[in-house]
Short mmCIF file of C-alpha atoms in Angstrom, two decimals:
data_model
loop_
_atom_site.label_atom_id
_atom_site.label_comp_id
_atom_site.label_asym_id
_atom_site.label_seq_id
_atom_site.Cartn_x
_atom_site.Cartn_y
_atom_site.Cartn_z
CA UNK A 1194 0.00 0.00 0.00
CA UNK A 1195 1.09 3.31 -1.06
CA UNK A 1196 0.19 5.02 2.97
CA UNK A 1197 1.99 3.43 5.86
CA UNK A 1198 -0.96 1.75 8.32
CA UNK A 1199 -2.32 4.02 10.66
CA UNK A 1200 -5.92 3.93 12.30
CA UNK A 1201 -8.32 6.19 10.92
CA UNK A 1202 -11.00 7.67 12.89
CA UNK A 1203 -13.98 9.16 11.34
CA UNK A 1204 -15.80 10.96 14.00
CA UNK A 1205 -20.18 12.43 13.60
CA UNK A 1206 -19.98 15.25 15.64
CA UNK A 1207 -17.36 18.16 16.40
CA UNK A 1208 -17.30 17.03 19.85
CA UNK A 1209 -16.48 13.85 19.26
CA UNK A 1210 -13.54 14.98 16.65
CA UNK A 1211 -12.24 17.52 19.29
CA UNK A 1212 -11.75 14.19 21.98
CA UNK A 1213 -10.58 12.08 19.62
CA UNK A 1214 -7.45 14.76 18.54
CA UNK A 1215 -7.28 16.43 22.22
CA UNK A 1216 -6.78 12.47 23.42
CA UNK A 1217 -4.91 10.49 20.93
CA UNK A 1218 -1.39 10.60 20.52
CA UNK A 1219 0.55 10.69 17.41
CA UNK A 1220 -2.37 11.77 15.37
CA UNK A 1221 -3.35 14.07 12.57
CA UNK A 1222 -6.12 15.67 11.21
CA UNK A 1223 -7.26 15.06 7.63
CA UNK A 1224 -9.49 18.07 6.16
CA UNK A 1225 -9.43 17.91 2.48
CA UNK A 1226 -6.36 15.85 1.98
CA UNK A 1227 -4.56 18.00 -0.74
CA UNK A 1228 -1.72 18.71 1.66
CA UNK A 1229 -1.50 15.50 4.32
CA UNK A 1230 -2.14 12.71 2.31
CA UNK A 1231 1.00 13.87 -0.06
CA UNK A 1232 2.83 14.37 3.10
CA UNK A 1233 2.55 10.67 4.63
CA UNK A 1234 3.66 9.90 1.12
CA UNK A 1235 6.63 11.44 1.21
CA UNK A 1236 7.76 10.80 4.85
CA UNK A 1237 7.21 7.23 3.77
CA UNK A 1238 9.39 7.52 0.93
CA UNK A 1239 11.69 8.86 2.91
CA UNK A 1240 11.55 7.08 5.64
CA UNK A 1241 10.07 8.96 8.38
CA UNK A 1242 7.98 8.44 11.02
CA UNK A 1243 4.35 8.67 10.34
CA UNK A 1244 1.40 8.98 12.39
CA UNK A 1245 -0.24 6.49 13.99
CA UNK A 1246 -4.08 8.09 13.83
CA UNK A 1247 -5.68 9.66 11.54
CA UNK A 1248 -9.02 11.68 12.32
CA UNK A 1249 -10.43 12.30 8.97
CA UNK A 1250 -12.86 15.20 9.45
CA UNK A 1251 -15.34 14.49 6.25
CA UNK A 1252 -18.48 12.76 8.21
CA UNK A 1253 -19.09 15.79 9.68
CA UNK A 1254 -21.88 17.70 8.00
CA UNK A 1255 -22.01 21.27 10.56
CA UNK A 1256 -18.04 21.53 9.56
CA UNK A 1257 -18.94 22.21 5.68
CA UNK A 1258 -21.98 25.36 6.62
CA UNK A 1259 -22.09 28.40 5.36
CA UNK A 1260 -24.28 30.52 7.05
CA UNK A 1261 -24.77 34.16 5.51
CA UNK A 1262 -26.85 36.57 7.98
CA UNK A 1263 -27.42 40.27 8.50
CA UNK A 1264 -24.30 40.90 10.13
CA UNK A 1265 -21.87 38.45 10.07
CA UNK A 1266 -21.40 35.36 7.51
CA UNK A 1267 -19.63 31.93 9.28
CA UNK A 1268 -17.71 29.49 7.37
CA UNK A 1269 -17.46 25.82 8.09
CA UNK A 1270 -13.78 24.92 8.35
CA UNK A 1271 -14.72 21.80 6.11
CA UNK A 1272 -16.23 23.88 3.32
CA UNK A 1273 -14.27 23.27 0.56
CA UNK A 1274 -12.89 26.24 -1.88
CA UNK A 1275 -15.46 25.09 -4.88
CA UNK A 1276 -18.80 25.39 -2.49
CA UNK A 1277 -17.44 29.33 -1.46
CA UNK A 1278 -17.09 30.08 -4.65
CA UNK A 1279 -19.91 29.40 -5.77
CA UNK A 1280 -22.13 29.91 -2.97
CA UNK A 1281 -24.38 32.77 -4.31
CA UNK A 1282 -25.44 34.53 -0.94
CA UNK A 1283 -21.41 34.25 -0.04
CA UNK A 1284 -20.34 35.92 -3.67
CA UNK A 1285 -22.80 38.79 -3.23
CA UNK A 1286 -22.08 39.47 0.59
CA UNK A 1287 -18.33 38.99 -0.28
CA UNK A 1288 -17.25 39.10 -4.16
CA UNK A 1289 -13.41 38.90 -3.10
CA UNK A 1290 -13.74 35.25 -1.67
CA UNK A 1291 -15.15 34.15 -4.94
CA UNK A 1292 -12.17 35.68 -6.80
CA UNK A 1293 -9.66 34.52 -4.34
CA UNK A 1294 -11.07 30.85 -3.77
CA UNK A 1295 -11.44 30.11 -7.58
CA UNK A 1296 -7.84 30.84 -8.54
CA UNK A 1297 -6.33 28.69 -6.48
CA UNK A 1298 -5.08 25.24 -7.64
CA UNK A 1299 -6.87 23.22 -9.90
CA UNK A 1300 -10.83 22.55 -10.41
CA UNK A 1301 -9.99 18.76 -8.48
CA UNK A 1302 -8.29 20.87 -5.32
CA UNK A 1303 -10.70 23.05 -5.33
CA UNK A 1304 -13.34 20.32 -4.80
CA UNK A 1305 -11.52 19.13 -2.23
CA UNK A 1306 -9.42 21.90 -0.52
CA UNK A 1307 -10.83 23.22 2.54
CA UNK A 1308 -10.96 26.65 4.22
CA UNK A 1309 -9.80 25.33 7.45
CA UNK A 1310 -7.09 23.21 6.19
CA UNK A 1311 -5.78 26.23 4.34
CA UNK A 1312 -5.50 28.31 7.19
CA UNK A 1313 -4.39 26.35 9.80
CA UNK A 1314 -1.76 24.20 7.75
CA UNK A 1315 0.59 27.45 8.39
CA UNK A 1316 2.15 26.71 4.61
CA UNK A 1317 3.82 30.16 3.75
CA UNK A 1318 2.01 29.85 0.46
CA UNK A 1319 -1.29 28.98 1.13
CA UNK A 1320 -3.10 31.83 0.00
CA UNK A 1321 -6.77 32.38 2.72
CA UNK A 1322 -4.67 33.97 5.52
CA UNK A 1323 -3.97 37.30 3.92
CA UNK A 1324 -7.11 37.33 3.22
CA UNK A 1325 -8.79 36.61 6.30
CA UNK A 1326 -6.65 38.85 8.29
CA UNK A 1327 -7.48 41.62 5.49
CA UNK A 1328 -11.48 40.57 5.83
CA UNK A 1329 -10.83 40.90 10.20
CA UNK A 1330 -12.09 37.18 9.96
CA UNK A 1331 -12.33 35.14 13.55
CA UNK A 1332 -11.46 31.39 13.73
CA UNK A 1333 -13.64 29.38 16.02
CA UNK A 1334 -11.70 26.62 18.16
CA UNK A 1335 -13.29 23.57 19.97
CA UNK A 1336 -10.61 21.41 22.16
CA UNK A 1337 -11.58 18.72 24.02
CA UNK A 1338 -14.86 18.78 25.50
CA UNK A 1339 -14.18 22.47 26.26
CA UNK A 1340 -15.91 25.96 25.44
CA UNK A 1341 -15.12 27.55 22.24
CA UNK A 1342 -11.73 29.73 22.02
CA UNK A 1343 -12.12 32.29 19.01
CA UNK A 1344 -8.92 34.28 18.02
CA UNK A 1345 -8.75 36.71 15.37
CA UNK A 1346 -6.62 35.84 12.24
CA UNK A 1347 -4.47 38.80 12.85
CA UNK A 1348 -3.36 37.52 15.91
CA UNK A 1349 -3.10 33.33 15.28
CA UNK A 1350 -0.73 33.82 12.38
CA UNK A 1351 1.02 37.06 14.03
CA UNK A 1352 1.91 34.79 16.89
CA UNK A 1353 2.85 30.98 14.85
CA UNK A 1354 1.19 29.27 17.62
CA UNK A 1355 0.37 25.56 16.80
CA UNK A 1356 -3.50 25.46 16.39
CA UNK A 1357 -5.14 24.08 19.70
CA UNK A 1358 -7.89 21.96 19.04
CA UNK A 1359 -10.33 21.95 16.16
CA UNK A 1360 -11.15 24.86 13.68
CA UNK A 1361 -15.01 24.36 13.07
CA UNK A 1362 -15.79 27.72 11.55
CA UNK A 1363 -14.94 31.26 10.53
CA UNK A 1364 -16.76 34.13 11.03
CA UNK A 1365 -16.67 37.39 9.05
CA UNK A 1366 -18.23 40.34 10.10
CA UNK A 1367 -20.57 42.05 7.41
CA UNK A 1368 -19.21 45.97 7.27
CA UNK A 1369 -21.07 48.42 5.26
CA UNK A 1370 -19.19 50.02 2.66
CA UNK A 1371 -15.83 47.15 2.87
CA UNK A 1372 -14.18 46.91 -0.05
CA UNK A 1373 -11.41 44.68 -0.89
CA UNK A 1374 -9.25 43.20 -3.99
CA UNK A 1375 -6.62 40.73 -4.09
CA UNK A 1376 -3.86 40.03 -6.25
CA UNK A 1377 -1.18 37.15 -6.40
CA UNK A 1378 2.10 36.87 -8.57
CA UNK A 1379 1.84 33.42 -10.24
CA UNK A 1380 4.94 31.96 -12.93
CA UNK A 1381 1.91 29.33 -14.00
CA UNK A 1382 -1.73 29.48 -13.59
CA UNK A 1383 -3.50 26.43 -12.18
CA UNK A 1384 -1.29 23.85 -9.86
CA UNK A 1385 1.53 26.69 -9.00
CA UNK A 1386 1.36 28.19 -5.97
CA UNK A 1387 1.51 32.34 -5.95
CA UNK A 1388 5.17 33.67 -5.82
CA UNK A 1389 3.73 36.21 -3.67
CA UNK A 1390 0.00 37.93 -3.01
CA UNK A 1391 -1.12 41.49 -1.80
CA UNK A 1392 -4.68 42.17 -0.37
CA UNK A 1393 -6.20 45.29 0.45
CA UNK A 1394 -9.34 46.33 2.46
CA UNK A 1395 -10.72 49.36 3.49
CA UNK A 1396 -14.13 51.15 3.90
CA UNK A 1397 -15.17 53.36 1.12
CA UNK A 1398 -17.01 56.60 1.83
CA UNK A 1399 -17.19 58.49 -1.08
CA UNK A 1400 -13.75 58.01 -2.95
CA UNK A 1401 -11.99 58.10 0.67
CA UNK A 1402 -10.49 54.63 2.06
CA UNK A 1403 -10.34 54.33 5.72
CA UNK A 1404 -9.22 51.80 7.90
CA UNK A 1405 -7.09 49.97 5.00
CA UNK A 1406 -5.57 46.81 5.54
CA UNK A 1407 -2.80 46.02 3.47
CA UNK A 1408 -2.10 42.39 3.55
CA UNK A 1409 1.04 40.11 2.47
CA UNK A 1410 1.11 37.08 1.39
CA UNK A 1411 3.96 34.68 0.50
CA UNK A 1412 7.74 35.21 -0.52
CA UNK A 1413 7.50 36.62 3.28
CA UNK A 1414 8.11 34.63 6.79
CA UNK A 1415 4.01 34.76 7.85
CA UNK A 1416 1.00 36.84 6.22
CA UNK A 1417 1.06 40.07 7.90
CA UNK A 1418 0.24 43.84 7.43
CA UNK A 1419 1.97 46.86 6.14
CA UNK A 1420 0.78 49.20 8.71
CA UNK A 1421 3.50 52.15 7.28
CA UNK A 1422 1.15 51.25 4.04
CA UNK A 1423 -1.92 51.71 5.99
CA UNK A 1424 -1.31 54.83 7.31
CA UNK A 1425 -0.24 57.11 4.01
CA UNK A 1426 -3.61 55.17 3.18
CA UNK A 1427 -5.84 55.90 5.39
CA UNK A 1428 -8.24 58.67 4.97
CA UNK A 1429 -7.46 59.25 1.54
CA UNK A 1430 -8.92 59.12 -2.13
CA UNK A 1431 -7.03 56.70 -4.12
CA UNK A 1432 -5.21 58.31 -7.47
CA UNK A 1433 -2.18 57.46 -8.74
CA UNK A 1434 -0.36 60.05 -7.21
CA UNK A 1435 -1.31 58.47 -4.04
CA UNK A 1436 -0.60 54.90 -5.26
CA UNK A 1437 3.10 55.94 -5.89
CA UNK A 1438 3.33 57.45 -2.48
CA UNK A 1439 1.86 54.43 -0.74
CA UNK A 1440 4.61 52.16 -2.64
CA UNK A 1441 7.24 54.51 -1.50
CA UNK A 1442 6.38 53.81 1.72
CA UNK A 1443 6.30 50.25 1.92
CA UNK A 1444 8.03 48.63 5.13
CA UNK A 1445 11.59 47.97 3.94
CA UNK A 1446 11.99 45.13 6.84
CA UNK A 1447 8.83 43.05 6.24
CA UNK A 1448 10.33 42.50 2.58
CA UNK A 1449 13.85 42.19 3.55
CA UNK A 1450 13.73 38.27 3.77
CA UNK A 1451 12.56 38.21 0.44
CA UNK A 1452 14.86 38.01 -3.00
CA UNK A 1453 14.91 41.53 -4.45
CA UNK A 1454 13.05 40.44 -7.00
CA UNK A 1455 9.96 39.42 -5.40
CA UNK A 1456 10.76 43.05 -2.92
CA UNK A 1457 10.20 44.73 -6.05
CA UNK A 1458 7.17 42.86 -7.47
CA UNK A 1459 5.62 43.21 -3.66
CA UNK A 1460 5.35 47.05 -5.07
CA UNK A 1461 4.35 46.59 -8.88
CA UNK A 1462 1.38 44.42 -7.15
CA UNK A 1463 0.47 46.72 -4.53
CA UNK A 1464 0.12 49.13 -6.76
CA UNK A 1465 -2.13 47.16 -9.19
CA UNK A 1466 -4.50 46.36 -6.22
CA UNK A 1467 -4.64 50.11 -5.38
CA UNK A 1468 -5.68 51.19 -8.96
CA UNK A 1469 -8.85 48.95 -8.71
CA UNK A 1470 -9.86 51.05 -6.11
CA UNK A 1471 -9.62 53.87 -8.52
CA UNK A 1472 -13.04 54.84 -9.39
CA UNK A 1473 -13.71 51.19 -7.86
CA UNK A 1474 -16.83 49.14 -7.35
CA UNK A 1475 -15.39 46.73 -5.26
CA UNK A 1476 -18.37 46.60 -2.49
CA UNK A 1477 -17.77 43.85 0.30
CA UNK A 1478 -20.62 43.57 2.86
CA UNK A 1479 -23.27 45.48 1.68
CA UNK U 1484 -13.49 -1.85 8.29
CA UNK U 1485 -16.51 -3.04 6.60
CA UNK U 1486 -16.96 -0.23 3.99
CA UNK U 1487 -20.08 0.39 1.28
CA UNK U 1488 -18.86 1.92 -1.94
CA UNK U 1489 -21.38 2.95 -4.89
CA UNK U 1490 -18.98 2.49 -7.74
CA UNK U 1491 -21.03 3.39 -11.58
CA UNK U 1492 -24.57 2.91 -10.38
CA UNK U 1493 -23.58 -0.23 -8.32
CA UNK U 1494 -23.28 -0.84 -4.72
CA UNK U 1495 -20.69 -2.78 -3.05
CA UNK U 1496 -19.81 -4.25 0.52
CA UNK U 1497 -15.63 -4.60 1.00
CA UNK U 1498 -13.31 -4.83 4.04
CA UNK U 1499 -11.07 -2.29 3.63
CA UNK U 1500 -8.03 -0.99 5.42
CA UNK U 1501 -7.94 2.92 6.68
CA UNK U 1502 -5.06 3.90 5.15
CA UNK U 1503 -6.36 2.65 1.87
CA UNK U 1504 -6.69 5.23 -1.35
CA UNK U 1505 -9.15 5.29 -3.57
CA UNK U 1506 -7.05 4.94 -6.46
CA UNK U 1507 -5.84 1.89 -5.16
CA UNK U 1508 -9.05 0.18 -4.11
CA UNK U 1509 -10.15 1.17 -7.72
CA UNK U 1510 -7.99 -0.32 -9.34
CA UNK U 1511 -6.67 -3.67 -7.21
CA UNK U 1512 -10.18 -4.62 -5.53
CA UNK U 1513 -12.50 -3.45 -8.52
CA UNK U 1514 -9.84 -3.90 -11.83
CA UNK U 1515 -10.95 -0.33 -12.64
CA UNK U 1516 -7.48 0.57 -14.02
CA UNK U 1517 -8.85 3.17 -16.48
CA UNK U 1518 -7.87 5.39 -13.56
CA UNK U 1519 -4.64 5.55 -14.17
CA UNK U 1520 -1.79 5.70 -11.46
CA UNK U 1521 0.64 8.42 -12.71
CA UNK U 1522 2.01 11.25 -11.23
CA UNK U 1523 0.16 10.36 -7.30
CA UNK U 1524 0.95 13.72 -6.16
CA UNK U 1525 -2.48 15.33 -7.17
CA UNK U 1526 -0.70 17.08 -9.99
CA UNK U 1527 -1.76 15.17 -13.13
CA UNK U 1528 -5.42 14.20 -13.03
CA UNK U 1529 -4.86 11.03 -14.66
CA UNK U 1530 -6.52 9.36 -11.50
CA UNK U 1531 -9.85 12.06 -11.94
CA UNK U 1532 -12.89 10.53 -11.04
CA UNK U 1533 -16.50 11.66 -10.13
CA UNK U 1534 -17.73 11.89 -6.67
CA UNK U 1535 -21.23 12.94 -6.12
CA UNK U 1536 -20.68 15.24 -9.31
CA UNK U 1537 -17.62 16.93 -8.69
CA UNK U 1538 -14.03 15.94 -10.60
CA UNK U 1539 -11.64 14.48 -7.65
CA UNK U 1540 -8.45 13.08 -7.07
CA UNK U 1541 -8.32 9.50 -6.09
CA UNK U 1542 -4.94 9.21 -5.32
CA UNK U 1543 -5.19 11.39 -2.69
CA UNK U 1544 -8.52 10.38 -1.11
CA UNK U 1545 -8.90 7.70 1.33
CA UNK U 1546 -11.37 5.39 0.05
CA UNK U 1547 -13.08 5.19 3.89
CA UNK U 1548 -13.75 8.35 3.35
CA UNK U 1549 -16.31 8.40 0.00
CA UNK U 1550 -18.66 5.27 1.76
CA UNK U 1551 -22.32 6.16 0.50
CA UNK U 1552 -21.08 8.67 -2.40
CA UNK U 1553 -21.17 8.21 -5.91
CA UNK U 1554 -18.22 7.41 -7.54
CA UNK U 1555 -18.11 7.62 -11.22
CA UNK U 1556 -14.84 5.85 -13.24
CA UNK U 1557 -14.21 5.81 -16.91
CA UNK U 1558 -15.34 1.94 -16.97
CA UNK U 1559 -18.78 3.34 -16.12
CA UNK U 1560 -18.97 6.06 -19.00
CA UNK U 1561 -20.12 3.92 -21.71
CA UNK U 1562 -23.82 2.03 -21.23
CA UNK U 1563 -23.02 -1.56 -22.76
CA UNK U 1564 -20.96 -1.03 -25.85
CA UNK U 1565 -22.21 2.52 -26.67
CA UNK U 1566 -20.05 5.12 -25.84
CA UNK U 1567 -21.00 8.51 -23.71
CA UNK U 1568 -21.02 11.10 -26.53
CA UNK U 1569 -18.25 12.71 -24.45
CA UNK U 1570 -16.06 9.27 -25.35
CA UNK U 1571 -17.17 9.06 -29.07
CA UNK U 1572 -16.36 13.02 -29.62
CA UNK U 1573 -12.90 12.41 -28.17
CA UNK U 1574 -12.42 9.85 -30.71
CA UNK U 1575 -13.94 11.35 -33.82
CA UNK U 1576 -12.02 14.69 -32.75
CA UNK U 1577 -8.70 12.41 -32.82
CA UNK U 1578 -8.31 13.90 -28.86
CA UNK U 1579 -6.61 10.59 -28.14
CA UNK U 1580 -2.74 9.94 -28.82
CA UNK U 1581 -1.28 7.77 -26.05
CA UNK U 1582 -4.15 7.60 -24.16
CA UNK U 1583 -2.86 7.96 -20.70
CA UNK U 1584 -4.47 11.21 -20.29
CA UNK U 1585 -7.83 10.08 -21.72
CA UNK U 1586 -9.97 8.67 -18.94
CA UNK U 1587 -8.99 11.78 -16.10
CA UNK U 1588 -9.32 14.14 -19.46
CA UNK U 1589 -13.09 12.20 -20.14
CA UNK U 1590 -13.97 12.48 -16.38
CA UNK U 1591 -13.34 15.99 -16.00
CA UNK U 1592 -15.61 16.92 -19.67
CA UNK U 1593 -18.48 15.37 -18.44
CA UNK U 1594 -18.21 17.32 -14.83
CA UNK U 1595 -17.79 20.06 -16.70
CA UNK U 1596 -20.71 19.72 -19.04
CA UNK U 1597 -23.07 18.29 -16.39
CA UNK U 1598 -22.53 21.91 -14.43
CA UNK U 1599 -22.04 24.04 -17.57
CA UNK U 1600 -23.39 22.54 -20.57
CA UNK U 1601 -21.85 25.69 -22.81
CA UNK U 1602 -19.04 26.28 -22.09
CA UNK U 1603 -16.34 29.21 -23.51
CA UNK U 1604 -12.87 27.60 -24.15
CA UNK U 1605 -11.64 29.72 -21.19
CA UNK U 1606 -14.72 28.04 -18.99
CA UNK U 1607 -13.10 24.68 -20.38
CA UNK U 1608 -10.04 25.38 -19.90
CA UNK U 1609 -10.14 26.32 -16.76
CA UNK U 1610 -12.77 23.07 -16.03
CA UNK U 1611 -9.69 20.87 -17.65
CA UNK U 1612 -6.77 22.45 -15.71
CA UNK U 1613 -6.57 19.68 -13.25
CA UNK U 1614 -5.53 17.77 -16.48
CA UNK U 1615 -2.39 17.20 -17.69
CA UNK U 1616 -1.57 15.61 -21.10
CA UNK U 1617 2.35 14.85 -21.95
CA UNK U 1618 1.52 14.23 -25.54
CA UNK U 1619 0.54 18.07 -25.23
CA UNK U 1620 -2.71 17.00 -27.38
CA UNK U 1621 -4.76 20.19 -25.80
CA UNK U 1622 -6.14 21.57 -29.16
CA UNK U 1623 -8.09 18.76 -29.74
CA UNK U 1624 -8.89 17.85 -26.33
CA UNK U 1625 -10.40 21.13 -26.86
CA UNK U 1626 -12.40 20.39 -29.80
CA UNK U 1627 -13.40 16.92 -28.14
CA UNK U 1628 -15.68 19.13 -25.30
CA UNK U 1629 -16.87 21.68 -27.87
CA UNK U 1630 -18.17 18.53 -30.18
CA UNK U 1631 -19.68 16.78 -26.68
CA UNK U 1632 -21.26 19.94 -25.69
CA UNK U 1633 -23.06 20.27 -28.68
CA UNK U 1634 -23.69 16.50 -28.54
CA UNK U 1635 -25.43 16.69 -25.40
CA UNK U 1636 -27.21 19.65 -26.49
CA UNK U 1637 -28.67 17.94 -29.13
CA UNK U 1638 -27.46 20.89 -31.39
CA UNK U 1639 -24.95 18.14 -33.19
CA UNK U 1640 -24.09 14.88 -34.59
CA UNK U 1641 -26.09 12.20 -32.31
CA UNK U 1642 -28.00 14.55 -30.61
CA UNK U 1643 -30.38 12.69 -28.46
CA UNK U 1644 -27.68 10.36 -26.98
#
């Protein structure tokens, strides 16, 4: 057989899941598969030690929800990157996850990638992070048979903390006026991953952004903001004047572990994500 | 574990380990080997098949884990010795040159067509791209889903199929 033996555990419920990985030792989560089951491949090529329980998280129908209400829209950590993008009520509450979930991979990934395996397989590459911390999303933990634990995505991939527990959702608050666009550096559509990605957000009133996030993604250590971005940003009608100045002002030591290359494409993109907002109608949330 | 797989319409009861893939259970247990074992990094699509509608990759997916879905292989395209119109247009179009390619290539048309019957050759492109062919046949791969389109549309030769 191709997979070295292990016992695999297909749990009903999310409390049973979050038992079965808070308890057993030497075990993994399976969400989609497009990442682990490659992995025990190649540590069993390779020789390495593999694990002994696997807790395959696909008999769990609450995990794969999306819920879209006035305020606030919640993702099931199971739902895979096909169903959000094309989940109507999800691509008119939030255009930019239909954009960002349908470029990535292949139309087979995509069937099977999940949100939460994305997010919480801490991959430099993988592309949701940037945009969750750019959409202020919240990840919902279960562990054990405790309470919930919800920590923003700012904060769980600012810190690199292992993931405690179970991700069983996401939740996105619904902000009037939110805008956002997304771009990623590829060297070949489809199965390549991006080179590098930029998101922005921001509230438009009028032709003013405020509260921008400008979010990195890739050819850097972690997804994280530009907050010396932000601020030439913030409070400001986007031209290309102002595009130029924001690039000048881009954080020379968040780039600095990157190859020059990339450093310089970091700007090109940024500044192709700022000119949608140019006489934009890039409405988020409304 | 006792495991119930729907394989092309029929249902089946088999003992299976957990650490079993489906491309392996396919093609050892059933002698489905039009689901070809290539690349087995998810990169090629030459192990496509359908699961409750959707194009997946079976040497990735632990065959545990599809128990009461549909699974859809090449070997259940054709009914009897009459080929889906998605197999015959391949052929007439002379979309097949090794052949490895051919039943992932097949699978993914007709989950293509089943969710977008008219498709642009971006929309197939982009419904292919999971698919990789070495022989670098794409042009009339191409053709092959614009002729099965029309096919199914009834717009074409054998309409009505």
């Amino acid at each position: 057989m191709v997979l070295n033996p292990f016992e695999l555990h297909l749990p009903k419920t999310i409390d049973e899941a979050a038992v079965s990985i808070s308890r057993l030792v030497n075990g993994r989560v399976l969400a989609g598969g497009t990442f682990l089951i490659n992995n025990l491949k190649n540590a069993k090529k390779r020789g390495r030690k593999t694990p002994e329980h696997i807790i395959s998280l696909k008999h769990i129908p609450e995990l794969s929800l999306i819920v879209v209400d006035q305020g606030e829209i919640q993702i099931g950590s199971m739902a895979t990157l096909t169903q959000i993008a094309e989940d109507p009520a999800l691509t008119k509450a939030m255009p930019v996850l239909k954009k960002v979930c349908s470029g990535i991979g292949t139309t087979p990934i995509r069937n099977m990638a999940t949100i939460g395996g994305n997010l919480v397989c801490r991959y430099t590459w993988t592309e949701l992070p940037a945009l969750m911390i750019a959409l202020q999303a919240r990840l919902h933990f279960k562990k054990g048979g405790g309470p919930e634990a919800v920590i923003s995505a700012e904060e769980f991939f600012g810190c690199g903390a292992k993931s405690e527990g179970l991700l069983t959702k996401i939740s996105l608050p619904i902000i009037r006026n939110l805008v956002a666009s997304y771009q990623r550096a590829t060297r070949v559509p489809g199965i390549d991953t991006p080179m590098l990605a930029v998101c922005v957000s921001a509230i438009e009133e009028g032709c003013i952004l405020k509260e921008p996030r400008v979010v990195i993604n890739s050819a850097v250590t972690f997804p994280r903001r530009d907050q010396a971005v932000e601020k030439v940003l913030d409070g400001r009608p986007v031209s290309e004047r102002v595009v130029e100045e924001v690039a000048a002002n881009m954080t020379e030591e968040i780039y600095s572990d990157s190859d020059e290359y990339k450093r310089h494409l970091f700007g090109v993109y940024l500044k192709n994500v700022l000119r949608e907002f140019i006489g934009s109608n890039h409405k988020e949330g409304n | 574990m006792i495991v119930k797989l729907n394989i092309n319409g029929q249902d089946h009861e088999i003992e299976l380990k957990g650490n079993e893939l489906l491309l392996e259970v396919l093609r050892e247990h059933f002698g489905f080997t039009g689901t070809k074992t290539a690349c087995e990094e998810a990169e090629c699509g030459a192990c496509t098949v359908i699961i409750d509608g959707k194009s997946v990759l079976s040497c990735i997916t632990l065959a545990a884990d599809v128990a009461g879905k549909k699974i859809l292989t090449i070997e259940g395209m054709a009914t009897g010795d009459e080929l889906h119109p998605i197999q015959q247009s391949f052929l007439e179009k002379g979309a097949v040159q090794c052949g490895f390619c051919i039943p992932g290539m097949v699978l993914a048309t007709k989950a293509l067509l089943d969710k977008n019957p008219d498709p642009t050759l971006d929309e197939i492109k982009h419904g292919l791209d999971g698919n990789i062919c070495r022989c670098a046949g794409y042009p009339k791969i191409f053709d092959a889903v614009r002729d099965a389109a029309k096919k199914l549309k009834g717009t074409g030769v054998g309409a009505g199929l």
